Amino acid sequence: MARAATTSDVFNAIAEPQRREILVLLRAGERPVTEVARELRITQPGASKHLRVLREVGLVRDRKAGKQRLYGLDARGLRPVHEWTGGFEQYWNESFDRLDAYVQDLNRREEND
C-alpha cells in the first residue's frame, strides 16, 4: 500500500524525524530558515522543504520580517495528534496502576517473609 503524501495530513508530516525536530526548535520562538538549517545541521534547501510541508499542514506559519522570512510554530495544528494520543492515556494509566499494585504486593510479601 502506498504511503499518503506528506502534505495530506499532520500525521504524515510529523512522521519525518527532522520535521519533529523543527517543531521542537520552533517552540522557543520564530526563526529564519538559515537558523533552522544551522541548528539541525541540514542544508538550507532541505530545511525549506521541511518548513514548506509543515506550513502546508498548518503546523508552521511564516511572516516577512525585512529581507527574511520568519517561521513559527502553530501548535493548533497538533490538535488531531493530541486528541489521538490522548485516547491512549487511560490505557497507560491503567497499566501503570496495575504495575504499581503488583510492586506493592511484592513489597508486602517481602516484608512478611
mmCIF file with all atom_site columns, C-alpha atoms in Angstrom:
data_model
loop_
_atom_site.group_PDB
_atom_site.id
_atom_site.type_symbol
_atom_site.label_atom_id
_atom_site.label_alt_id
_atom_site.label_comp_id
_atom_site.label_asym_id
_atom_site.label_entity_id
_atom_site.label_seq_id
_atom_site.pdbx_PDB_ins_code
_atom_site.Cartn_x
_atom_site.Cartn_y
_atom_site.Cartn_z
_atom_site.occupancy
_atom_site.B_iso_or_equiv
_atom_site.pdbx_formal_charge
_atom_site.auth_seq_id
_atom_site.auth_comp_id
_atom_site.auth_asym_id
_atom_site.auth_atom_id
_atom_site.pdbx_PDB_model_num
ATOM 1   C CA . MET A 1 1   ? 0.000  0.000   0.000  1.00 0.00 ? 1   MET A CA 1
ATOM 2   C CA . ALA A 1 2   ? 1.410  3.367   -0.982 1.00 0.00 ? 2   ALA A CA 1
ATOM 3   C CA . ARG A 1 3   ? 2.048  5.888   1.743  1.00 0.00 ? 3   ARG A CA 1
ATOM 4   C CA . ALA A 1 4   ? -0.017 9.089   1.695  1.00 0.00 ? 4   ALA A CA 1
ATOM 5   C CA . ALA A 1 5   ? 1.647  12.316  0.656  1.00 0.00 ? 5   ALA A CA 1
ATOM 6   C CA . THR A 1 6   ? 3.448  14.094  3.485  1.00 0.00 ? 6   THR A CA 1
ATOM 7   C CA . THR A 1 7   ? 1.215  17.104  2.987  1.00 0.00 ? 7   THR A CA 1
ATOM 8   C CA . SER A 1 8   ? -2.011 15.124  3.215  1.00 0.00 ? 8   SER A CA 1
ATOM 9   C CA . ASP A 1 9   ? -2.261 15.425  7.000  1.00 0.00 ? 9   ASP A CA 1
ATOM 10  C CA . VAL A 1 10  ? -0.385 16.246  10.179 1.00 0.00 ? 10  VAL A CA 1
ATOM 11  C CA . PHE A 1 11  ? 0.405  12.600  10.965 1.00 0.00 ? 11  PHE A CA 1
ATOM 12  C CA . ASN A 1 12  ? 2.225  12.070  7.686  1.00 0.00 ? 12  ASN A CA 1
ATOM 13  C CA . ALA A 1 13  ? 4.067  15.371  8.028  1.00 0.00 ? 13  ALA A CA 1
ATOM 14  C CA . ILE A 1 14  ? 5.416  14.607  11.508 1.00 0.00 ? 14  ILE A CA 1
ATOM 15  C CA . ALA A 1 15  ? 6.376  11.059  10.574 1.00 0.00 ? 15  ALA A CA 1
ATOM 16  C CA . GLU A 1 16  ? 9.699  12.540  9.412  1.00 0.00 ? 16  GLU A CA 1
ATOM 17  C CA . PRO A 1 17  ? 12.084 12.944  12.403 1.00 0.00 ? 17  PRO A CA 1
ATOM 18  C CA . GLN A 1 18  ? 13.660 16.181  11.151 1.00 0.00 ? 18  GLN A CA 1
ATOM 19  C CA . ARG A 1 19  ? 10.245 17.788  10.917 1.00 0.00 ? 19  ARG A CA 1
ATOM 20  C CA . ARG A 1 20  ? 9.578  16.875  14.530 1.00 0.00 ? 20  ARG A CA 1
ATOM 21  C CA . GLU A 1 21  ? 12.950 18.419  15.420 1.00 0.00 ? 21  GLU A CA 1
ATOM 22  C CA . ILE A 1 22  ? 11.934 21.607  13.618 1.00 0.00 ? 22  ILE A CA 1
ATOM 23  C CA . LEU A 1 23  ? 8.735  21.783  15.656 1.00 0.00 ? 23  LEU A CA 1
ATOM 24  C CA . VAL A 1 24  ? 10.728 21.383  18.873 1.00 0.00 ? 24  VAL A CA 1
ATOM 25  C CA . LEU A 1 25  ? 13.124 24.104  17.733 1.00 0.00 ? 25  LEU A CA 1
ATOM 26  C CA . LEU A 1 26  ? 10.260 26.470  16.897 1.00 0.00 ? 26  LEU A CA 1
ATOM 27  C CA . ARG A 1 27  ? 8.718  26.051  20.361 1.00 0.00 ? 27  ARG A CA 1
ATOM 28  C CA . ALA A 1 28  ? 11.338 28.560  21.530 1.00 0.00 ? 28  ALA A CA 1
ATOM 29  C CA . GLY A 1 29  ? 10.149 31.155  19.016 1.00 0.00 ? 29  GLY A CA 1
ATOM 30  C CA . GLU A 1 30  ? 10.332 32.260  15.422 1.00 0.00 ? 30  GLU A CA 1
ATOM 31  C CA . ARG A 1 31  ? 13.454 31.579  13.383 1.00 0.00 ? 31  ARG A CA 1
ATOM 32  C CA . PRO A 1 32  ? 14.644 32.180  9.827  1.00 0.00 ? 32  PRO A CA 1
ATOM 33  C CA . VAL A 1 33  ? 15.237 29.149  7.621  1.00 0.00 ? 33  VAL A CA 1
ATOM 34  C CA . THR A 1 34  ? 19.019 29.682  7.791  1.00 0.00 ? 34  THR A CA 1
ATOM 35  C CA . GLU A 1 35  ? 18.963 29.308  11.569 1.00 0.00 ? 35  GLU A CA 1
ATOM 36  C CA . VAL A 1 36  ? 16.740 26.226  11.383 1.00 0.00 ? 36  VAL A CA 1
ATOM 37  C CA . ALA A 1 37  ? 19.171 24.662  8.908  1.00 0.00 ? 37  ALA A CA 1
ATOM 38  C CA . ARG A 1 38  ? 22.207 25.533  11.041 1.00 0.00 ? 38  ARG A CA 1
ATOM 39  C CA . GLU A 1 39  ? 20.656 24.257  14.289 1.00 0.00 ? 39  GLU A CA 1
ATOM 40  C CA . LEU A 1 40  ? 19.635 20.942  12.724 1.00 0.00 ? 40  LEU A CA 1
ATOM 41  C CA . ARG A 1 41  ? 22.794 20.631  10.616 1.00 0.00 ? 41  ARG A CA 1
ATOM 42  C CA . ILE A 1 42  ? 20.905 20.239  7.381  1.00 0.00 ? 42  ILE A CA 1
ATOM 43  C CA . THR A 1 43  ? 21.076 22.182  4.135  1.00 0.00 ? 43  THR A CA 1
ATOM 44  C CA . GLN A 1 44  ? 19.044 25.344  3.703  1.00 0.00 ? 44  GLN A CA 1
ATOM 45  C CA . PRO A 1 45  ? 17.072 23.810  0.790  1.00 0.00 ? 45  PRO A CA 1
ATOM 46  C CA . GLY A 1 46  ? 16.355 20.774  2.982  1.00 0.00 ? 46  GLY A CA 1
ATOM 47  C CA . ALA A 1 47  ? 15.125 22.988  5.822  1.00 0.00 ? 47  ALA A CA 1
ATOM 48  C CA . SER A 1 48  ? 12.993 24.975  3.377  1.00 0.00 ? 48  SER A CA 1
ATOM 49  C CA . LYS A 1 49  ? 11.393 21.792  2.073  1.00 0.00 ? 49  LYS A CA 1
ATOM 50  C CA . HIS A 1 50  ? 10.536 20.584  5.582  1.00 0.00 ? 50  HIS A CA 1
ATOM 51  C CA . LEU A 1 51  ? 9.184  24.001  6.561  1.00 0.00 ? 51  LEU A CA 1
ATOM 52  C CA . ARG A 1 52  ? 7.008  24.067  3.431  1.00 0.00 ? 52  ARG A CA 1
ATOM 53  C CA . VAL A 1 53  ? 5.483  20.693  4.339  1.00 0.00 ? 53  VAL A CA 1
ATOM 54  C CA . LEU A 1 54  ? 4.886  21.810  7.927  1.00 0.00 ? 54  LEU A CA 1
ATOM 55  C CA . ARG A 1 55  ? 3.311  25.056  6.703  1.00 0.00 ? 55  ARG A CA 1
ATOM 56  C CA . GLU A 1 56  ? 1.026  23.224  4.269  1.00 0.00 ? 56  GLU A CA 1
ATOM 57  C CA . VAL A 1 57  ? -0.426 21.033  7.038  1.00 0.00 ? 57  VAL A CA 1
ATOM 58  C CA . GLY A 1 58  ? -0.878 24.009  9.362  1.00 0.00 ? 58  GLY A CA 1
ATOM 59  C CA . LEU A 1 59  ? 1.896  23.370  11.887 1.00 0.00 ? 59  LEU A CA 1
ATOM 60  C CA . VAL A 1 60  ? 4.089  26.307  10.923 1.00 0.00 ? 60  VAL A CA 1
ATOM 61  C CA . ARG A 1 61  ? 3.264  29.870  9.977  1.00 0.00 ? 61  ARG A CA 1
ATOM 62  C CA . ASP A 1 62  ? 5.578  32.316  8.305  1.00 0.00 ? 62  ASP A CA 1
ATOM 63  C CA . ARG A 1 63  ? 5.826  36.065  8.072  1.00 0.00 ? 63  ARG A CA 1
ATOM 64  C CA . LYS A 1 64  ? 8.029  38.551  6.303  1.00 0.00 ? 64  LYS A CA 1
ATOM 65  C CA . ALA A 1 65  ? 10.421 40.486  8.551  1.00 0.00 ? 65  ALA A CA 1
ATOM 66  C CA . GLY A 1 66  ? 12.533 42.835  6.480  1.00 0.00 ? 66  GLY A CA 1
ATOM 67  C CA . LYS A 1 67  ? 14.535 40.804  3.999  1.00 0.00 ? 67  LYS A CA 1
ATOM 68  C CA . GLN A 1 68  ? 13.964 37.480  5.685  1.00 0.00 ? 68  GLN A CA 1
ATOM 69  C CA . ARG A 1 69  ? 11.044 35.198  6.342  1.00 0.00 ? 69  ARG A CA 1
ATOM 70  C CA . LEU A 1 70  ? 10.497 34.012  9.914  1.00 0.00 ? 70  LEU A CA 1
ATOM 71  C CA . TYR A 1 71  ? 8.899  30.671  10.704 1.00 0.00 ? 71  TYR A CA 1
ATOM 72  C CA . GLY A 1 72  ? 6.989  29.986  13.875 1.00 0.00 ? 72  GLY A CA 1
ATOM 73  C CA . LEU A 1 73  ? 5.110  27.113  15.441 1.00 0.00 ? 73  LEU A CA 1
ATOM 74  C CA . ASP A 1 74  ? 1.339  26.980  15.084 1.00 0.00 ? 74  ASP A CA 1
ATOM 75  C CA . ALA A 1 75  ? 0.590  24.349  17.701 1.00 0.00 ? 75  ALA A CA 1
ATOM 76  C CA . ARG A 1 76  ? -3.154 24.459  16.977 1.00 0.00 ? 76  ARG A CA 1
ATOM 77  C CA . GLY A 1 77  ? -2.374 22.161  14.062 1.00 0.00 ? 77  GLY A CA 1
ATOM 78  C CA . LEU A 1 78  ? -1.250 19.487  16.522 1.00 0.00 ? 78  LEU A CA 1
ATOM 79  C CA . ARG A 1 79  ? -4.755 19.120  17.942 1.00 0.00 ? 79  ARG A CA 1
ATOM 80  C CA . PRO A 1 80  ? -5.547 15.942  15.917 1.00 0.00 ? 80  PRO A CA 1
ATOM 81  C CA . VAL A 1 81  ? -2.328 14.330  17.187 1.00 0.00 ? 81  VAL A CA 1
ATOM 82  C CA . HIS A 1 82  ? -3.059 15.381  20.763 1.00 0.00 ? 82  HIS A CA 1
ATOM 83  C CA . GLU A 1 83  ? -6.607 14.033  20.572 1.00 0.00 ? 83  GLU A CA 1
ATOM 84  C CA . TRP A 1 84  ? -5.468 10.741  19.058 1.00 0.00 ? 84  TRP A CA 1
ATOM 85  C CA . THR A 1 85  ? -2.658 10.144  21.552 1.00 0.00 ? 85  THR A CA 1
ATOM 86  C CA . GLY A 1 86  ? -4.912 11.252  24.402 1.00 0.00 ? 86  GLY A CA 1
ATOM 87  C CA . GLY A 1 87  ? -7.043 8.219   23.683 1.00 0.00 ? 87  GLY A CA 1
ATOM 88  C CA . PHE A 1 88  ? -4.190 6.063   24.934 1.00 0.00 ? 88  PHE A CA 1
ATOM 89  C CA . GLU A 1 89  ? -3.838 7.941   28.228 1.00 0.00 ? 89  GLU A CA 1
ATOM 90  C CA . GLN A 1 90  ? -6.414 5.775   30.003 1.00 0.00 ? 90  GLN A CA 1
ATOM 91  C CA . TYR A 1 91  ? -4.673 2.631   28.752 1.00 0.00 ? 91  TYR A CA 1
ATOM 92  C CA . TRP A 1 92  ? -1.299 3.752   30.098 1.00 0.00 ? 92  TRP A CA 1
ATOM 93  C CA . ASN A 1 93  ? -2.735 4.967   33.398 1.00 0.00 ? 93  ASN A CA 1
ATOM 94  C CA . GLU A 1 94  ? -4.434 1.616   33.948 1.00 0.00 ? 94  GLU A CA 1
ATOM 95  C CA . SER A 1 95  ? -1.235 -0.231  33.018 1.00 0.00 ? 95  SER A CA 1
ATOM 96  C CA . PHE A 1 96  ? 0.815  1.828   35.477 1.00 0.00 ? 96  PHE A CA 1
ATOM 97  C CA . ASP A 1 97  ? -1.825 1.336   38.180 1.00 0.00 ? 97  ASP A CA 1
ATOM 98  C CA . ARG A 1 98  ? -1.622 -2.451  37.688 1.00 0.00 ? 98  ARG A CA 1
ATOM 99  C CA . LEU A 1 99  ? 2.174  -2.306  37.802 1.00 0.00 ? 99  LEU A CA 1
ATOM 100 C CA . ASP A 1 100 ? 2.076  -0.205  40.980 1.00 0.00 ? 100 ASP A CA 1
ATOM 101 C CA . ALA A 1 101 ? -0.332 -2.667  42.624 1.00 0.00 ? 101 ALA A CA 1
ATOM 102 C CA . TYR A 1 102 ? 1.936  -5.566  41.631 1.00 0.00 ? 102 TYR A CA 1
ATOM 103 C CA . VAL A 1 103 ? 5.046  -3.874  43.070 1.00 0.00 ? 103 VAL A CA 1
ATOM 104 C CA . GLN A 1 104 ? 3.211  -3.045  46.304 1.00 0.00 ? 104 GLN A CA 1
ATOM 105 C CA . ASP A 1 105 ? 2.062  -6.667  46.559 1.00 0.00 ? 105 ASP A CA 1
ATOM 106 C CA . LEU A 1 106 ? 5.661  -7.876  46.092 1.00 0.00 ? 106 LEU A CA 1
ATOM 107 C CA . ASN A 1 107 ? 6.881  -5.464  48.771 1.00 0.00 ? 107 ASN A CA 1
ATOM 108 C CA . ARG A 1 108 ? 4.223  -6.695  51.223 1.00 0.00 ? 108 ARG A CA 1
ATOM 109 C CA . ARG A 1 109 ? 5.221  -10.314 50.560 1.00 0.00 ? 109 ARG A CA 1
ATOM 110 C CA . GLU A 1 110 ? 8.897  -9.498  51.175 1.00 0.00 ? 110 GLU A CA 1
ATOM 111 C CA . GLU A 1 111 ? 8.022  -7.743  54.445 1.00 0.00 ? 111 GLU A CA 1
ATOM 112 C CA . ASN A 1 112 ? 6.002  -10.782 55.622 1.00 0.00 ? 112 ASN A CA 1
ATOM 113 C CA . ASP A 1 113 ? 8.759  -13.286 54.826 1.00 0.00 ? 113 ASP A CA 1
#
